[in-house]
PDB file of C-alpha atoms and ligand atoms in Angstrom:
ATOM      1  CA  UNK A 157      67.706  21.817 -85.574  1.00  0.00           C
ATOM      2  CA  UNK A 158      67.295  24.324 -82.558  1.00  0.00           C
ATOM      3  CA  UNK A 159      65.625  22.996 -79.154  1.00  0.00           C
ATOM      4  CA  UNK A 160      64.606  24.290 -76.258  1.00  0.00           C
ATOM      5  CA  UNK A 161      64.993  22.357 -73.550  1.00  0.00           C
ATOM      6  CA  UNK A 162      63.000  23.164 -70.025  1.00  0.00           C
ATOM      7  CA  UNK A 163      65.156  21.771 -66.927  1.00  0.00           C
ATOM      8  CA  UNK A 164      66.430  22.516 -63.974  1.00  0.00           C
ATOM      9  CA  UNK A 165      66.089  18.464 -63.503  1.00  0.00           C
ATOM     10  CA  UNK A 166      68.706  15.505 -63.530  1.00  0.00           C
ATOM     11  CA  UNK A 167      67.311  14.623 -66.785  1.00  0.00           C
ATOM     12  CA  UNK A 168      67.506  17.811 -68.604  1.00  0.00           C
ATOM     13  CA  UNK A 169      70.879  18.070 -67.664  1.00  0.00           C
ATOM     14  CA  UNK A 170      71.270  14.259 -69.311  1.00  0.00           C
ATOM     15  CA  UNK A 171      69.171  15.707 -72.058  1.00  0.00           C
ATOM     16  CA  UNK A 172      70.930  18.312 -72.944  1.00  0.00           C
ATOM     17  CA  UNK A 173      74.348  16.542 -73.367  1.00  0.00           C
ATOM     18  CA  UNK A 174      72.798  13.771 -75.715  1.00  0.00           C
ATOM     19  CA  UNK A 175      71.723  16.344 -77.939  1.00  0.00           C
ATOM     20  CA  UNK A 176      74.625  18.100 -78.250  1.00  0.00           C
ATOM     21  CA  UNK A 177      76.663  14.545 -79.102  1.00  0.00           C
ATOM     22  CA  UNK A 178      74.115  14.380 -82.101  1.00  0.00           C
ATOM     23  CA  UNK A 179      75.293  17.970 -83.136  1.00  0.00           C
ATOM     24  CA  UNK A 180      71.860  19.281 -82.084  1.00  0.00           C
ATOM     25  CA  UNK A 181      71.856  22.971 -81.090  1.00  0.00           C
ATOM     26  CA  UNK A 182      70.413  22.960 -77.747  1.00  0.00           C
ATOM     27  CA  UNK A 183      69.329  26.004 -75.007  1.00  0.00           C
ATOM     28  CA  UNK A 184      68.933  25.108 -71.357  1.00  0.00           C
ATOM     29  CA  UNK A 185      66.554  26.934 -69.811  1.00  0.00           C
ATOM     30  CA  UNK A 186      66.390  26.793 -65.739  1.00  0.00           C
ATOM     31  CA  UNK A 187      64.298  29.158 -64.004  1.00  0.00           C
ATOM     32  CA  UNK A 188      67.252  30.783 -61.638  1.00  0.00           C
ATOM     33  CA  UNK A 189      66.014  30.747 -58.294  1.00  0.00           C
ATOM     34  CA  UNK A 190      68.089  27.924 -57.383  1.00  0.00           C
ATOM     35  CA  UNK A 191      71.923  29.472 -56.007  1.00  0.00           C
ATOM     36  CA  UNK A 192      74.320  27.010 -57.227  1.00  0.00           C
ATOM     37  CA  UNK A 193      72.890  24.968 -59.632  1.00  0.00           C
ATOM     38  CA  UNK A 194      74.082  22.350 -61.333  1.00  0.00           C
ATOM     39  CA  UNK A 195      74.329  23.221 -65.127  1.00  0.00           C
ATOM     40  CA  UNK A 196      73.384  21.360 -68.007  1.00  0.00           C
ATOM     41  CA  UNK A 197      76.192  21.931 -70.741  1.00  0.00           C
ATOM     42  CA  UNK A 198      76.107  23.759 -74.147  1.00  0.00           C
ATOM     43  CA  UNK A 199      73.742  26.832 -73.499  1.00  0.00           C
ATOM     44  CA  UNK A 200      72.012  27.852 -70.762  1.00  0.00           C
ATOM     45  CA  UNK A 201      69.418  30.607 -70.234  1.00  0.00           C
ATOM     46  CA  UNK A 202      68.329  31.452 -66.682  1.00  0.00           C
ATOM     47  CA  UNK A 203      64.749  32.742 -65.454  1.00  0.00           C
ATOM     48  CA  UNK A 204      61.611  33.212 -66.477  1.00  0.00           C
ATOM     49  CA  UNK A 205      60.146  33.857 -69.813  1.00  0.00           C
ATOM     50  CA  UNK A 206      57.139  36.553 -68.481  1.00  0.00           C
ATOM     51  CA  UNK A 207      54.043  33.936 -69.324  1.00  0.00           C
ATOM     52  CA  UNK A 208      53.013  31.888 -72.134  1.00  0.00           C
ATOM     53  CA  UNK A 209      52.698  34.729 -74.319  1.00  0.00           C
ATOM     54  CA  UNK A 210      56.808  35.670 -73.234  1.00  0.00           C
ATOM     55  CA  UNK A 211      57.275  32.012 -74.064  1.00  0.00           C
ATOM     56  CA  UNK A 212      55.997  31.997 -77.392  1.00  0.00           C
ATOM     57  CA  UNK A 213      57.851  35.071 -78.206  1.00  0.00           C
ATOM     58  CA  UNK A 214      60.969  34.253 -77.335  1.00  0.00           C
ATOM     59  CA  UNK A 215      60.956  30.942 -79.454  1.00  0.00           C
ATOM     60  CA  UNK A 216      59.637  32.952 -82.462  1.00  0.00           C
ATOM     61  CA  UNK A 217      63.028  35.112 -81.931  1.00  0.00           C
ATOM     62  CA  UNK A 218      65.498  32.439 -81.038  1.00  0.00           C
ATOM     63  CA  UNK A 219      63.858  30.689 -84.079  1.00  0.00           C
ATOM     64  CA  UNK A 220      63.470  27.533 -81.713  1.00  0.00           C
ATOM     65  CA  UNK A 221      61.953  24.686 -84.253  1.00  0.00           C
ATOM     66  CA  UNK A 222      60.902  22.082 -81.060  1.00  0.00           C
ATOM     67  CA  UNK A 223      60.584  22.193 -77.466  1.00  0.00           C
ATOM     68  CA  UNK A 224      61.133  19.681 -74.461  1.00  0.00           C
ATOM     69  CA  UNK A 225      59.450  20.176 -71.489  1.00  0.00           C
ATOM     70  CA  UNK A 226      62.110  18.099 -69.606  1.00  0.00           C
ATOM     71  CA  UNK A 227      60.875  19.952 -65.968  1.00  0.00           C
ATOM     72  CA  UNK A 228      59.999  18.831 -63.110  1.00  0.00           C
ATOM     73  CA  UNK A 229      56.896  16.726 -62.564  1.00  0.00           C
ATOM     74  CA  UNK A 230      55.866  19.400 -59.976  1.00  0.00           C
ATOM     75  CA  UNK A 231      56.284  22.353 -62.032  1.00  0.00           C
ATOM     76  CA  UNK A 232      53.158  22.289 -63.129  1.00  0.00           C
ATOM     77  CA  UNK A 233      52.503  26.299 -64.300  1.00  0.00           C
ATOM     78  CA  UNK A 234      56.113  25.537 -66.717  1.00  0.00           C
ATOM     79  CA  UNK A 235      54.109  22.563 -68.037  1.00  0.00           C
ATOM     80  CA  UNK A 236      50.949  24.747 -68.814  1.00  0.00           C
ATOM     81  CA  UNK A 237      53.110  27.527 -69.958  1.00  0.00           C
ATOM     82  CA  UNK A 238      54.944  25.545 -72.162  1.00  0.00           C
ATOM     83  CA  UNK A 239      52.013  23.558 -74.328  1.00  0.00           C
ATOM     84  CA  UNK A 240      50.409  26.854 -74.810  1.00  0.00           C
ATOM     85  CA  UNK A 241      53.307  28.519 -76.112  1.00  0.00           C
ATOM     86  CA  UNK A 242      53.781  25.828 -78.521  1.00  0.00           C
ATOM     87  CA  UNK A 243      50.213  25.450 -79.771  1.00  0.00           C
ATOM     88  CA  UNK A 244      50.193  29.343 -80.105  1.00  0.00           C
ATOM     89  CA  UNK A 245      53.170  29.051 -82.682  1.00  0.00           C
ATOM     90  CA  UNK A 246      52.860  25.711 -83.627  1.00  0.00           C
ATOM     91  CA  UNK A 247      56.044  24.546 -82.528  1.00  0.00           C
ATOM     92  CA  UNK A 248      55.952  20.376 -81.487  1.00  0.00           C
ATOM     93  CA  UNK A 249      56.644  20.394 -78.436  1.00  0.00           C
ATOM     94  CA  UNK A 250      57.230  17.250 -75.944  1.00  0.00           C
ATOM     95  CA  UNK A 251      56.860  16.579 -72.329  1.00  0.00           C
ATOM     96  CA  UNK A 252      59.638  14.531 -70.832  1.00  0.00           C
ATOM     97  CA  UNK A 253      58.040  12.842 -67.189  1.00  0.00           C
ATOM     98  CA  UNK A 254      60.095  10.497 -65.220  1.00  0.00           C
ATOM     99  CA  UNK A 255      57.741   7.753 -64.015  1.00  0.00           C
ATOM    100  CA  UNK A 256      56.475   8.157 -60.426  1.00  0.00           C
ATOM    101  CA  UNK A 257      56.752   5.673 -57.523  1.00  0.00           C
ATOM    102  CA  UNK A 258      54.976   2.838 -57.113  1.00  0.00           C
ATOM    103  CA  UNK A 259      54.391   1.347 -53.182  1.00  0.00           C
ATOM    104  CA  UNK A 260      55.936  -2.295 -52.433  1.00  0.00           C
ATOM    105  CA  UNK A 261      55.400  -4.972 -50.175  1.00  0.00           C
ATOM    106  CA  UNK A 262      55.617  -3.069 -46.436  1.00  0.00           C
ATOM    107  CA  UNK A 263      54.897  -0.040 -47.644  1.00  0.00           C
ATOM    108  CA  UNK A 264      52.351   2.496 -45.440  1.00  0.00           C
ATOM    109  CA  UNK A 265      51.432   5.355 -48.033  1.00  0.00           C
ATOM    110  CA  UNK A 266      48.544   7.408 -47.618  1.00  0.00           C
ATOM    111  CA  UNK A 267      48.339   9.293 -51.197  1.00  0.00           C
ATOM    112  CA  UNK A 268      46.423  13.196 -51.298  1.00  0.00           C
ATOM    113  CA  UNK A 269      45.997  15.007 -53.979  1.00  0.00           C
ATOM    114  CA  UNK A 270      47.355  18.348 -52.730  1.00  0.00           C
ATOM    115  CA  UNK A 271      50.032  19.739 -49.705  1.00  0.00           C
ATOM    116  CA  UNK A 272      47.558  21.059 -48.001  1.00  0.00           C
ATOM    117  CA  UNK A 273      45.318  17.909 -48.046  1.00  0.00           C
ATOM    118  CA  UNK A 274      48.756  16.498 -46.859  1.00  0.00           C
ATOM    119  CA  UNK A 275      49.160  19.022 -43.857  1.00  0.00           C
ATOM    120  CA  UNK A 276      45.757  18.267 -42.447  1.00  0.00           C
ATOM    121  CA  UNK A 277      45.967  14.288 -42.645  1.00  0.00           C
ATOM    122  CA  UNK A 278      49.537  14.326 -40.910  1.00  0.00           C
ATOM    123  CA  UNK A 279      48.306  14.967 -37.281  1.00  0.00           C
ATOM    124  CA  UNK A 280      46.316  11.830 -37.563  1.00  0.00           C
ATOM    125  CA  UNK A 281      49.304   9.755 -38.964  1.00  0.00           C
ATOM    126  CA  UNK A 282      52.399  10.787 -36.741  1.00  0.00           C
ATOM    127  CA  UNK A 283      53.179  13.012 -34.571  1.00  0.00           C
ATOM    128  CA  UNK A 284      56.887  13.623 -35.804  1.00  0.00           C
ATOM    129  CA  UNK A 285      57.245  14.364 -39.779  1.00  0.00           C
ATOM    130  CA  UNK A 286      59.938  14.430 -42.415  1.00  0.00           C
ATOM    131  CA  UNK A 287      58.933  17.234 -44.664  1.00  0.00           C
ATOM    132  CA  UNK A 288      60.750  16.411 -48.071  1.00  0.00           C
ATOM    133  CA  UNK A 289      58.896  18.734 -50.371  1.00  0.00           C
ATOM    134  CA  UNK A 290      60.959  21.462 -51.177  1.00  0.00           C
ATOM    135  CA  UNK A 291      60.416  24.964 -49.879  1.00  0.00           C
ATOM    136  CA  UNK A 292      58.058  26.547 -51.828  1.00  0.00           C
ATOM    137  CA  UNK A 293      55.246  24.606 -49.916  1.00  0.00           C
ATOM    138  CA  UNK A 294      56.360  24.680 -46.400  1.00  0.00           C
ATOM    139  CA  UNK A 295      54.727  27.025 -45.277  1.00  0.00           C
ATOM    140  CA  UNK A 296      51.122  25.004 -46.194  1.00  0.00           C
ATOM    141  CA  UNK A 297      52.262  22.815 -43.029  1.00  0.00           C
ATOM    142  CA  UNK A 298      53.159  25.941 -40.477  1.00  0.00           C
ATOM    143  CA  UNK A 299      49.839  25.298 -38.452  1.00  0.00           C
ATOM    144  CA  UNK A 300      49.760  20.969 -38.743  1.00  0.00           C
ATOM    145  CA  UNK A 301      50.695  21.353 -34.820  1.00  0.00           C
ATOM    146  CA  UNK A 302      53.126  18.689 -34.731  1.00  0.00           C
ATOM    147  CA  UNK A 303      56.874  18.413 -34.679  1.00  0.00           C
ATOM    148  CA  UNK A 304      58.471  19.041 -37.739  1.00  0.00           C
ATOM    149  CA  UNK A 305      61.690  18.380 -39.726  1.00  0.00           C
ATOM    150  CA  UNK A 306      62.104  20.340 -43.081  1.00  0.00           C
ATOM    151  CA  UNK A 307      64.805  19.343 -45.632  1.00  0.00           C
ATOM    152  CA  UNK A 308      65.578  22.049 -48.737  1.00  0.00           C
ATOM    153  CA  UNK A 309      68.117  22.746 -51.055  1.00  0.00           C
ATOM    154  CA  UNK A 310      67.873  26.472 -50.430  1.00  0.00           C
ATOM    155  CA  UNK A 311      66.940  28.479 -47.460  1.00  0.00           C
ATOM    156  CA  UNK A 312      63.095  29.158 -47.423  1.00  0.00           C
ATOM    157  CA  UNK A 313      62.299  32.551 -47.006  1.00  0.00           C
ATOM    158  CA  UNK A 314      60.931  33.743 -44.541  1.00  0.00           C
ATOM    159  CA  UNK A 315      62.396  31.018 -42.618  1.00  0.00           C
ATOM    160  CA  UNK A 316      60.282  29.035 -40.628  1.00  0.00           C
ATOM    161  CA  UNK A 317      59.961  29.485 -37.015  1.00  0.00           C
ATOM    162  CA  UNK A 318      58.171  26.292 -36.667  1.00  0.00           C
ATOM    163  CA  UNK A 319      59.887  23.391 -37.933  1.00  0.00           C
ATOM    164  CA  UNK A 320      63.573  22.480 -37.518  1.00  0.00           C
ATOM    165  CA  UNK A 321      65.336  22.840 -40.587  1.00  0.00           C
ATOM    166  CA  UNK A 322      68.364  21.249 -42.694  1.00  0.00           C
ATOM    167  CA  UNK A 323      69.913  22.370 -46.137  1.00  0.00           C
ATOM    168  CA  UNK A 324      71.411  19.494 -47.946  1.00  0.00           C
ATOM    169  CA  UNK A 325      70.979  18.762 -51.492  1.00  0.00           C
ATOM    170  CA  UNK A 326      71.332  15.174 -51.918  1.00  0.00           C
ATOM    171  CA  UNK A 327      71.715  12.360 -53.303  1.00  0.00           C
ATOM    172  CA  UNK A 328      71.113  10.612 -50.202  1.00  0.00           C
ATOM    173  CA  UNK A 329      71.294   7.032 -49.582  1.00  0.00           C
ATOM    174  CA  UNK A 330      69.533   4.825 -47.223  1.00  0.00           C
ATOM    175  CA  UNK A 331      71.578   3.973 -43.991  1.00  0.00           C
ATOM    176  CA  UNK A 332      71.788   7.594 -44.009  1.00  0.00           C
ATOM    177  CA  UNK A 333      67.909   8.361 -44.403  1.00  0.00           C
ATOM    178  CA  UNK A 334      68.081   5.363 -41.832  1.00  0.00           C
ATOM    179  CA  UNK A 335      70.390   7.736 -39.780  1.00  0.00           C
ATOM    180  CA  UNK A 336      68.612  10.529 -40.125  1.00  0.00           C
ATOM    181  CA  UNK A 337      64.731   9.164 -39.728  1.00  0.00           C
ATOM    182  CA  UNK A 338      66.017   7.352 -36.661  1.00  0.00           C
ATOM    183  CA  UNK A 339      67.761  10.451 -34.773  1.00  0.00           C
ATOM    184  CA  UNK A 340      64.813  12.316 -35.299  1.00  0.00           C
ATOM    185  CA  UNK A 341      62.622   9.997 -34.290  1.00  0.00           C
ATOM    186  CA  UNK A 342      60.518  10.613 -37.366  1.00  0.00           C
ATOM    187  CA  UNK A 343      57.027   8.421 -37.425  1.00  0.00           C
ATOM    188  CA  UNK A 344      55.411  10.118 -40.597  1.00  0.00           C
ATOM    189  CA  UNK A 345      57.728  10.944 -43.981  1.00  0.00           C
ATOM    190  CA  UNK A 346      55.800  13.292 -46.096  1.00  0.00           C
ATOM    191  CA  UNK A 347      56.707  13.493 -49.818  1.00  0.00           C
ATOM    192  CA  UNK A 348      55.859  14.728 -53.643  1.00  0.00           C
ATOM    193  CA  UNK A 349      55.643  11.944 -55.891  1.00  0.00           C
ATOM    194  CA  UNK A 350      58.363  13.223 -57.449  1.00  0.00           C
ATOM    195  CA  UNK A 351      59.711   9.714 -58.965  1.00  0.00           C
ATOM    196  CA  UNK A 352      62.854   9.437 -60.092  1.00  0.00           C
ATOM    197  CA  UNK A 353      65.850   6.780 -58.285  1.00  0.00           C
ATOM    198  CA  UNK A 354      67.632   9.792 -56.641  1.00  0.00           C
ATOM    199  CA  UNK A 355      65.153  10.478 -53.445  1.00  0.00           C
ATOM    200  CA  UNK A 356      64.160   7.188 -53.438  1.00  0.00           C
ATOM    201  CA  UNK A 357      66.278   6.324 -50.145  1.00  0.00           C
ATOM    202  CA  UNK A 358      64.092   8.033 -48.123  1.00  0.00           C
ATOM    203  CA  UNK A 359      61.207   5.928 -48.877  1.00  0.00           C
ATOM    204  CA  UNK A 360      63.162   2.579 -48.937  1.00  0.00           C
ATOM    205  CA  UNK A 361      64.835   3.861 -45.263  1.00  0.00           C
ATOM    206  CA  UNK A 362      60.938   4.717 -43.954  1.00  0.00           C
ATOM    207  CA  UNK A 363      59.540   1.178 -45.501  1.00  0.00           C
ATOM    208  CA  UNK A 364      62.478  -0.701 -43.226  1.00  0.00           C
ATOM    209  CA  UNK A 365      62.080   1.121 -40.015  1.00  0.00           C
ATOM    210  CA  UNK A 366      57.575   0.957 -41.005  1.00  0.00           C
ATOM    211  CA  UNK A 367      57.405   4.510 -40.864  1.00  0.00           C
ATOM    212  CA  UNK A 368      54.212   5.353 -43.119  1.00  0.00           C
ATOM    213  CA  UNK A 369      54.579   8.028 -45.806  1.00  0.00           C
ATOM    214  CA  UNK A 370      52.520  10.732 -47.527  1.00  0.00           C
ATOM    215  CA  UNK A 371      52.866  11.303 -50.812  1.00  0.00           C
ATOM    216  CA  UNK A 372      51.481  13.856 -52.510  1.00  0.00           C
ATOM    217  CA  UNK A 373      50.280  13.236 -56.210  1.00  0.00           C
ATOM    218  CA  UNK A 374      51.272  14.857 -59.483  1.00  0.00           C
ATOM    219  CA  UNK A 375      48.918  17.574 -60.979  1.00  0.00           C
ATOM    220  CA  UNK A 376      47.821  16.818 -64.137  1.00  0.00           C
ATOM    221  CA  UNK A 377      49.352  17.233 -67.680  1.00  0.00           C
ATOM    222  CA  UNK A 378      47.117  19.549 -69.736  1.00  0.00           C
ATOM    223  CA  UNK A 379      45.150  17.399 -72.215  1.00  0.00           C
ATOM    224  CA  UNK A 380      46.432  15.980 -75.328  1.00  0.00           C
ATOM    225  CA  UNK A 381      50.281  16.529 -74.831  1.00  0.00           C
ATOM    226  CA  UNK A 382      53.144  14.168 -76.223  1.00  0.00           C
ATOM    227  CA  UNK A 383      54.432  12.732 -73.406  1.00  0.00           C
ATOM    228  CA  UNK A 384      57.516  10.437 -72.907  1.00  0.00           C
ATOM    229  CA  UNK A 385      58.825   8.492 -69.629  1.00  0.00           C
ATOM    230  CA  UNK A 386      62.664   8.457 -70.555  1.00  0.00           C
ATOM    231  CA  UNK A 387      65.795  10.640 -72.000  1.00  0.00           C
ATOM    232  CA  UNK A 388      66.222   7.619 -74.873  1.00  0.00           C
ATOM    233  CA  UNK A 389      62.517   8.504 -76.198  1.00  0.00           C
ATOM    234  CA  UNK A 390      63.133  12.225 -76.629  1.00  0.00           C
ATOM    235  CA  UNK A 391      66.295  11.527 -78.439  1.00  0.00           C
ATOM    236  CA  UNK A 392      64.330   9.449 -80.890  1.00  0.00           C
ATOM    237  CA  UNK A 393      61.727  11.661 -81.226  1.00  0.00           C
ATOM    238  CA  UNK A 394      64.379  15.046 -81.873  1.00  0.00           C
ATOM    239  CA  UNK A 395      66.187  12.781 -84.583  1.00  0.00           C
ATOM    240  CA  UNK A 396      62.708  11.575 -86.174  1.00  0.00           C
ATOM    241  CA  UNK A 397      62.127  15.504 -86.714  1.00  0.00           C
ATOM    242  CA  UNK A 398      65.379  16.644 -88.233  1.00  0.00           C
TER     243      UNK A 398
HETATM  244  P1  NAP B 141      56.486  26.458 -61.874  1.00  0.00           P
HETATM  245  O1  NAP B 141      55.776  26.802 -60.613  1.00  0.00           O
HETATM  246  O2  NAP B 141      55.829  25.526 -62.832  1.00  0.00           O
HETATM  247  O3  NAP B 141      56.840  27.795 -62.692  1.00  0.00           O
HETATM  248  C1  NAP B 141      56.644  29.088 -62.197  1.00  0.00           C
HETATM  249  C2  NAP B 141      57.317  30.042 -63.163  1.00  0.00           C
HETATM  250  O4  NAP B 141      58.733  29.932 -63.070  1.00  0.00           O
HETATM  251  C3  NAP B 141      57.003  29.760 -64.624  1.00  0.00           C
HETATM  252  O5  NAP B 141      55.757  30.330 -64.990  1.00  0.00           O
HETATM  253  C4  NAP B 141      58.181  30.413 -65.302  1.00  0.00           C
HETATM  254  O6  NAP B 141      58.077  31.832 -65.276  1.00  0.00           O
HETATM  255  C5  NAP B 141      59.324  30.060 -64.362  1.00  0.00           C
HETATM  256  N1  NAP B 141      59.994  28.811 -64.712  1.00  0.00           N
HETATM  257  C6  NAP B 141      59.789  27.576 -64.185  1.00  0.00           C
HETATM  258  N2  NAP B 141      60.626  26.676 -64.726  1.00  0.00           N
HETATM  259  C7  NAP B 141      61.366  27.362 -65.636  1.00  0.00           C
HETATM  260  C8  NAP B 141      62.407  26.988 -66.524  1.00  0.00           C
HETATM  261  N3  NAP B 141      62.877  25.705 -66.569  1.00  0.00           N
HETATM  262  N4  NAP B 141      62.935  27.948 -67.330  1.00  0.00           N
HETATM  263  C9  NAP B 141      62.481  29.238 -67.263  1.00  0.00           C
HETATM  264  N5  NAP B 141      61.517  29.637 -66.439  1.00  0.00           N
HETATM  265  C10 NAP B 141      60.962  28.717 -65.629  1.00  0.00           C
HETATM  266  O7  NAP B 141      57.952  25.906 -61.537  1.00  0.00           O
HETATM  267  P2  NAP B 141      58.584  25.492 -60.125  1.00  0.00           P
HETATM  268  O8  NAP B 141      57.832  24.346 -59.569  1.00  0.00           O
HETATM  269  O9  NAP B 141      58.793  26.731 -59.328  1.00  0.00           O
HETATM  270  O10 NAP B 141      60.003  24.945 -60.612  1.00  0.00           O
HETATM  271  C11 NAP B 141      60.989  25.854 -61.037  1.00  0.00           C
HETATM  272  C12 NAP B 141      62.151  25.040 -61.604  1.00  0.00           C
HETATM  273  O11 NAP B 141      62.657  24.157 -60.600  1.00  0.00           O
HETATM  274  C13 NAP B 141      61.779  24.185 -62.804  1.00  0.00           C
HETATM  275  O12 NAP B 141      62.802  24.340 -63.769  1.00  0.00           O
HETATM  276  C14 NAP B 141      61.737  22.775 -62.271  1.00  0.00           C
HETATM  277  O13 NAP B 141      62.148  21.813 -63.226  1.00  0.00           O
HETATM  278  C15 NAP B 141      62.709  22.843 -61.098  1.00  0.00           C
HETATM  279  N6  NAP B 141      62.341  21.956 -59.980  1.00  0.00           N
HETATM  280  C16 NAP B 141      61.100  22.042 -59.420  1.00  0.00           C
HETATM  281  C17 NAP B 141      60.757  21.177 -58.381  1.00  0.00           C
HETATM  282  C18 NAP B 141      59.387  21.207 -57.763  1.00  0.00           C
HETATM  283  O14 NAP B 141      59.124  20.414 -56.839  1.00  0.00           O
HETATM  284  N7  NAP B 141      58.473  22.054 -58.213  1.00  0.00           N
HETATM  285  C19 NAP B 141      61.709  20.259 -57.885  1.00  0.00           C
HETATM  286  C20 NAP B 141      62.971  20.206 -58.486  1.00  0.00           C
HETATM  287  C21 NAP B 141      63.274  21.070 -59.524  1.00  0.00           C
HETATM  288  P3  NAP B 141      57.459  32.662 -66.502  1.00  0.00           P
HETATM  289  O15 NAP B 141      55.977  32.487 -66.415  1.00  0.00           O
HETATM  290  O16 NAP B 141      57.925  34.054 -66.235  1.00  0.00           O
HETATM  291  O17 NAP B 141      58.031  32.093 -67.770  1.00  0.00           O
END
């Protein structure tokens, strides 16, 4: 049994290697804008497919019999790209979603539904932000007129001129989110609610010094998709197909 497997997350990566221990043949696919990334093992495929249609083509002639949307919970146009592609060719075709975060005791989130609903609440909340949203939508907070700190894996481009910026790619922990929140004097964390244990630091670090957080919420799945919350499920549900 061939599957495609969509990453370019922590689970795919896990993903991937479970497969391949159940002598699944398995293609990575990552969408190669990241420099440096970490690779899943067995096969990997880098960039985009050109569209749904692409998509469906190119699992018709890598004779691809299931697909795993194992991307992030951001990636939304992947997602959308993905479910069509497999409807078109009737391929089954799961989506693999980490759960999102929940708020706890001494938590201050404010939730909006998009970044730039996000941008225009954080003047009102704090007047120094965390920006921990990657750097595709940075730029939606260029004109928020407060201080801001930016942290991204890669270098956005064009840089920004008006935030202060730091490259790191985690994991973090929390006395050094504590660290970091605390040099900077940060008073508003802004975030995707990208779930997951590995970015969790920063919210635990902004919960003990009461720093409030926005967190930005997933888009939708498209309607009627198989979805799963865990690496164990999609194992099950390859080896209940083969
Ligand atoms: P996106 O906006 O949903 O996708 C834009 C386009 O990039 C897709 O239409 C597709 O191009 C290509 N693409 C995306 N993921 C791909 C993949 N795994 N393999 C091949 N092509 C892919 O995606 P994004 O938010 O830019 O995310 C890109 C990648 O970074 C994803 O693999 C995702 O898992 C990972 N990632 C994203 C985030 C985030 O916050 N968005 C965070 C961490 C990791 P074509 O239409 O040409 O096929």
């Amino acid at each position: 049994m061939k599957v495609l497997v969509l990453g370019g997350t922590g689970e795919g990566r896990e993903l991937a290697a479970r497969l391949l221990e159940r002598a699944c043949e398995v293609v990575s696919s990552l969408a190669g804008r990241t420099t440096d990334a970490r690779l899943p093992v067995g096969e990997v495929r880098h960039g985009g497919f050109g569209g749904a249609d692409g998509l469906a083509r190119w699992l018709r002639e890598n004779s691809v019999d299931a697909v795993v949307d194992a991307t992030h919970p951001f990636a939304a146009t992947m997602t959308e790209h993905a479910v069509a592609a497999a409807d078109e060719i009737g391929l089954p075709l799961l989506v693999l979603r980490r759960p999102g975060w929940t708020e706890t005791p001494g938590d201050r989130w404010h939730w909006v539904e998009t970044t730039d609903a996000a941008a225009r609440l954080l003047p009102d909340i704090g007047s120094r932000a965390f920006l921990t949203i990657g750097r595709q939508a940075l730029h939606a907070f260029a004109d928020a007129g407060i201080w801001m700190l930016a942290r991204c894996v890669d270098p956005p481009e064009p840089p920004p001129t008006w935030c202060t910026l730091i490259l790191d790619r985690g994991p973090y922990d929390v006395a050094g989110e504590l660290t970091l929140l605390r040099e900077h004097r940060i008073d508003v964390l802004v975030t995707k609610d990208s779930g997951g244990s590995q970015t969790s630091a920063k919210l635990v670090a902004a919960r003990e010094l009461g720093v409030p957080v926005v967190v930005i919420r997933r888009p939708a799945l498209p309607a009627g998709v198989e979805v799963v919350d865990s690496v164990d499920r999609v194992v099950e549900w390859v080896g209940a197909r083969r």
